[in-house]
Each structure stands twice: as structure tokens, then as C-alpha cells.
mmCIF file of N, CA and C in Angstrom:
data_model
loop_
_atom_site.group_PDB
_atom_site.id
_atom_site.type_symbol
_atom_site.label_atom_id
_atom_site.label_comp_id
_atom_site.label_asym_id
_atom_site.label_seq_id
_atom_site.Cartn_x
_atom_site.Cartn_y
_atom_site.Cartn_z
ATOM 1 N N MET A 1 -26.423 59.538 -132.708
ATOM 2 C CA MET A 1 -25.945 60.442 -131.471
ATOM 3 C C MET A 1 -25.213 59.740 -130.919
ATOM 4 N N PRO A 2 -24.477 60.401 -129.886
ATOM 5 C CA PRO A 2 -23.249 59.335 -128.795
ATOM 6 C C PRO A 2 -23.994 58.681 -127.673
ATOM 7 N N ALA A 3 -23.297 57.500 -127.084
ATOM 8 C CA ALA A 3 -24.401 57.820 -125.657
ATOM 9 C C ALA A 3 -23.271 57.047 -124.825
ATOM 10 N N ARG A 4 -23.116 56.973 -123.815
ATOM 11 C CA ARG A 4 -21.349 56.719 -123.029
ATOM 12 C C ARG A 4 -22.401 54.723 -122.857
ATOM 13 N N ASP A 5 -23.080 54.568 -122.263
ATOM 14 C CA ASP A 5 -23.837 53.581 -122.360
ATOM 15 C C ASP A 5 -25.174 52.480 -123.081
ATOM 16 N N LEU A 6 -24.612 52.480 -124.026
ATOM 17 C CA LEU A 6 -25.553 51.544 -125.291
ATOM 18 C C LEU A 6 -26.450 50.485 -124.694
ATOM 19 N N ALA A 7 -26.155 49.554 -123.495
ATOM 20 C CA ALA A 7 -26.924 48.851 -122.919
ATOM 21 C C ALA A 7 -28.338 49.598 -122.349
ATOM 22 N N ARG A 8 -27.416 50.589 -121.553
ATOM 23 C CA ARG A 8 -28.247 51.356 -120.597
ATOM 24 C C ARG A 8 -29.209 52.536 -121.075
ATOM 25 N N SER A 9 -29.156 53.075 -122.482
ATOM 26 C CA SER A 9 -29.816 53.694 -123.293
ATOM 27 C C SER A 9 -31.266 52.824 -123.998
ATOM 28 N N ALA A 10 -30.252 51.727 -124.574
ATOM 29 C CA ALA A 10 -31.718 50.853 -125.167
ATOM 30 C C ALA A 10 -32.656 50.713 -123.663
ATOM 31 N N ALA A 11 -32.452 50.160 -122.285
ATOM 32 C CA ALA A 11 -33.373 50.351 -121.939
ATOM 33 C C ALA A 11 -33.739 51.159 -121.288
ATOM 34 N N PHE A 12 -33.802 52.361 -121.324
ATOM 35 C CA PHE A 12 -34.279 53.884 -120.813
ATOM 36 C C PHE A 12 -35.055 54.065 -122.296
ATOM 37 N N TYR A 13 -35.184 54.072 -123.368
ATOM 38 C CA TYR A 13 -35.797 54.163 -124.979
ATOM 39 C C TYR A 13 -36.596 53.071 -124.766
ATOM 40 N N ARG A 14 -36.748 51.667 -124.206
ATOM 41 C CA ARG A 14 -37.633 50.528 -124.570
ATOM 42 C C ARG A 14 -38.716 51.052 -123.321
ATOM 43 N N LYS A 15 -39.205 51.294 -122.209
ATOM 44 C CA LYS A 15 -39.292 52.210 -121.130
ATOM 45 C C LYS A 15 -40.067 52.739 -121.785
ATOM 46 N N LEU A 16 -39.898 54.071 -122.731
ATOM 47 C CA LEU A 16 -41.070 54.497 -123.486
ATOM 48 C C LEU A 16 -41.759 54.202 -124.852
ATOM 49 N N GLY A 17 -41.399 53.101 -124.530
ATOM 50 C CA GLY A 17 -42.108 52.591 -125.565
ATOM 51 C C GLY A 17 -41.446 51.855 -127.042
ATOM 52 N N PHE A 18 -40.377 52.139 -127.096
ATOM 53 C CA PHE A 18 -39.237 52.329 -128.395
ATOM 54 C C PHE A 18 -39.225 50.648 -127.953
ATOM 55 N N THR A 19 -38.361 49.841 -129.510
ATOM 56 C CA THR A 19 -38.250 48.792 -129.875
ATOM 57 C C THR A 19 -36.821 49.216 -129.917
ATOM 58 N N ALA A 20 -36.027 47.816 -129.340
ATOM 59 C CA ALA A 20 -34.705 48.544 -129.708
ATOM 60 C C ALA A 20 -33.137 47.452 -130.151
ATOM 61 N N GLU A 21 -32.701 47.302 -130.759
ATOM 62 C CA GLU A 21 -31.486 46.558 -131.671
ATOM 63 C C GLU A 21 -30.769 46.995 -131.184
ATOM 64 N N LEU A 22 -30.131 46.048 -130.611
ATOM 65 C CA LEU A 22 -28.877 46.552 -129.833
ATOM 66 C C LEU A 22 -27.121 45.840 -130.182
ATOM 67 N N ILE A 23 -26.750 46.037 -130.994
ATOM 68 C CA ILE A 23 -25.412 45.231 -131.837
ATOM 69 C C ILE A 23 -24.023 45.365 -131.016
ATOM 70 N N THR A 24 -23.837 44.342 -130.471
ATOM 71 C CA THR A 24 -22.802 44.375 -129.472
ATOM 72 C C THR A 24 -21.334 44.194 -129.848
ATOM 73 N N GLU A 25 -20.937 44.021 -131.383
ATOM 74 C CA GLU A 25 -19.726 43.362 -131.911
ATOM 75 C C GLU A 25 -19.207 45.324 -131.911
ATOM 76 N N PRO A 26 -18.385 45.027 -131.168
ATOM 77 C CA PRO A 26 -17.331 45.925 -131.416
ATOM 78 C C PRO A 26 -17.486 46.903 -132.749
ATOM 79 N N PRO A 27 -17.606 47.870 -132.743
ATOM 80 C CA PRO A 27 -17.637 48.684 -131.464
ATOM 81 C C PRO A 27 -19.022 49.389 -130.955
ATOM 82 N N GLY A 28 -19.741 48.632 -131.615
ATOM 83 C CA GLY A 28 -21.488 48.121 -131.108
ATOM 84 C C GLY A 28 -22.155 49.701 -131.543
ATOM 85 N N TYR A 29 -23.831 49.586 -131.518
ATOM 86 C CA TYR A 29 -24.637 50.592 -132.199
ATOM 87 C C TYR A 29 -25.772 50.096 -131.889
ATOM 88 N N LEU A 30 -26.793 51.251 -131.647
ATOM 89 C CA LEU A 30 -27.838 50.962 -131.221
ATOM 90 C C LEU A 30 -28.925 51.743 -132.468
ATOM 91 N N ILE A 31 -30.104 51.125 -132.477
ATOM 92 C CA ILE A 31 -31.100 51.842 -132.826
ATOM 93 C C ILE A 31 -31.944 51.532 -132.624
ATOM 94 N N VAL A 32 -32.853 52.677 -132.190
ATOM 95 C CA VAL A 32 -34.216 52.452 -131.228
ATOM 96 C C VAL A 32 -35.149 52.570 -132.190
ATOM 97 N N ARG A 33 -36.747 52.632 -132.126
ATOM 98 C CA ARG A 33 -37.591 52.599 -133.096
ATOM 99 C C ARG A 33 -38.731 52.531 -132.675
ATOM 100 N N GLN A 34 -39.723 52.970 -132.895
ATOM 101 C CA GLN A 34 -41.300 53.811 -132.673
ATOM 102 C C GLN A 34 -42.043 54.514 -133.491
ATOM 103 N N ASP A 35 -42.688 53.728 -134.031
ATOM 104 C CA ASP A 35 -43.842 53.892 -134.986
ATOM 105 C C ASP A 35 -42.389 54.437 -136.437
ATOM 106 N N TRP A 36 -42.698 55.612 -136.896
ATOM 107 C CA TRP A 36 -41.744 56.255 -137.923
ATOM 108 C C TRP A 36 -40.736 56.855 -137.539
ATOM 109 N N VAL A 37 -40.107 57.263 -136.334
ATOM 110 C CA VAL A 37 -39.276 57.645 -135.715
ATOM 111 C C VAL A 37 -38.254 56.979 -135.594
ATOM 112 N N GLU A 38 -36.535 57.025 -135.761
ATOM 113 C CA GLU A 38 -35.334 56.041 -135.488
ATOM 114 C C GLU A 38 -34.389 56.806 -134.910
ATOM 115 N N LEU A 39 -33.825 56.360 -134.052
ATOM 116 C CA LEU A 39 -32.428 57.453 -133.585
ATOM 117 C C LEU A 39 -31.412 56.176 -133.268
ATOM 118 N N HIS A 40 -30.500 56.207 -133.677
ATOM 119 C CA HIS A 40 -28.961 56.153 -134.413
ATOM 120 C C HIS A 40 -27.955 56.320 -132.813
ATOM 121 N N PHE A 41 -27.512 55.640 -132.197
ATOM 122 C CA PHE A 41 -26.592 56.191 -131.314
ATOM 123 C C PHE A 41 -25.386 54.936 -131.363
ATOM 124 N N TYR A 42 -23.986 55.801 -131.150
ATOM 125 C CA TYR A 42 -22.848 54.674 -131.791
ATOM 126 C C TYR A 42 -22.211 55.360 -130.123
ATOM 127 N N PRO A 43 -21.159 53.787 -129.336
ATOM 128 C CA PRO A 43 -20.722 54.588 -128.021
ATOM 129 C C PRO A 43 -19.694 55.258 -128.246
ATOM 130 N N ASP A 44 -19.468 56.223 -127.024
ATOM 131 C CA ASP A 44 -19.124 57.279 -126.983
ATOM 132 C C ASP A 44 -18.682 57.395 -125.230
ATOM 133 N N ASP A 45 -17.138 56.647 -124.897
ATOM 134 C CA ASP A 45 -17.435 56.570 -123.299
ATOM 135 C C ASP A 45 -16.933 58.289 -122.622
ATOM 136 N N GLY A 46 -16.721 58.909 -123.033
ATOM 137 C CA GLY A 46 -16.437 59.952 -122.628
ATOM 138 C C GLY A 46 -16.990 61.344 -123.230
ATOM 139 N N VAL A 47 -18.520 61.023 -123.292
ATOM 140 C CA VAL A 47 -19.097 61.798 -123.905
ATOM 141 C C VAL A 47 -19.958 62.492 -122.637
ATOM 142 N N ASP A 48 -20.008 63.716 -122.543
ATOM 143 C CA ASP A 48 -20.621 64.392 -121.345
ATOM 144 C C ASP A 48 -22.042 65.851 -121.931
ATOM 145 N N PRO A 49 -23.283 64.830 -121.517
ATOM 146 C CA PRO A 49 -24.605 65.257 -121.976
ATOM 147 C C PRO A 49 -24.604 66.934 -121.315
ATOM 148 N N LEU A 50 -23.742 67.354 -120.559
ATOM 149 C CA LEU A 50 -23.954 68.895 -119.800
ATOM 150 C C LEU A 50 -22.850 69.634 -121.216
ATOM 151 N N THR A 51 -22.016 69.344 -122.010
ATOM 152 C CA THR A 51 -21.401 69.790 -122.413
ATOM 153 C C THR A 51 -20.997 69.163 -124.053
ATOM 154 N N ASN A 52 -22.033 68.234 -124.493
ATOM 155 C CA ASN A 52 -21.664 67.335 -125.947
ATOM 156 C C ASN A 52 -22.555 68.465 -126.719
ATOM 157 N N ALA A 53 -22.022 68.987 -127.559
ATOM 158 C CA ALA A 53 -22.849 69.092 -128.670
ATOM 159 C C ALA A 53 -23.448 68.783 -129.535
ATOM 160 N N SER A 54 -23.596 67.495 -129.588
ATOM 161 C CA SER A 54 -24.591 66.997 -130.245
ATOM 162 C C SER A 54 -26.096 66.995 -129.963
ATOM 163 N N GLY A 55 -27.659 66.944 -130.859
ATOM 164 C CA GLY A 55 -28.696 66.689 -130.107
ATOM 165 C C GLY A 55 -28.912 66.417 -131.903
ATOM 166 N N ALA A 56 -30.735 66.497 -131.240
ATOM 167 C CA ALA A 56 -31.672 65.393 -132.117
ATOM 168 C C ALA A 56 -32.475 66.712 -132.483
ATOM 169 N N TYR A 57 -33.555 66.925 -133.403
ATOM 170 C CA TYR A 57 -34.806 67.545 -132.805
ATOM 171 C C TYR A 57 -35.572 66.701 -133.286
ATOM 172 N N ILE A 58 -36.911 66.193 -132.902
ATOM 173 C CA ILE A 58 -37.478 65.596 -133.664
ATOM 174 C C ILE A 58 -38.972 65.894 -133.225
ATOM 175 N N ARG A 59 -39.700 66.230 -134.470
ATOM 176 C CA ARG A 59 -40.868 66.553 -134.701
ATOM 177 C C ARG A 59 -41.961 65.692 -134.755
ATOM 178 N N LEU A 60 -43.032 65.831 -133.616
ATOM 179 C CA LEU A 60 -44.132 64.791 -134.172
ATOM 180 C C LEU A 60 -45.275 65.479 -134.477
#
């Protein structure tokens, strides 16, 4: 999924109990994990959360 700020996204998901693997080598990448859930993020400075068409459906 796109993210404006990978470090900020990592911090957010850590607060929710996820572990976060932040790859800082350009262009950057973020993987967050909790139990069997794994989410992947790539940097996109121009993403607008209000108009972005990307999304994820997570069923627990």
C-alpha cells in the first residue's frame, strides 16, 4: 500500500502491537507483522488518503 512517510507509518503500527521492518535503502519499503497478518507499504509522497484508490481488506 502507498504511504507518505514510512517511518511515521512504522511508528503508528508499532503502537498497535505490530513489529515493523523498515528498509531505508532507496526507494524504501515497510513490512509490518502481527501474528499471521503482514502488511507491505511503499513510499508515495503524493498519496492523498482521502482520494487514494488503494486499500486492503483484513478479516480477523
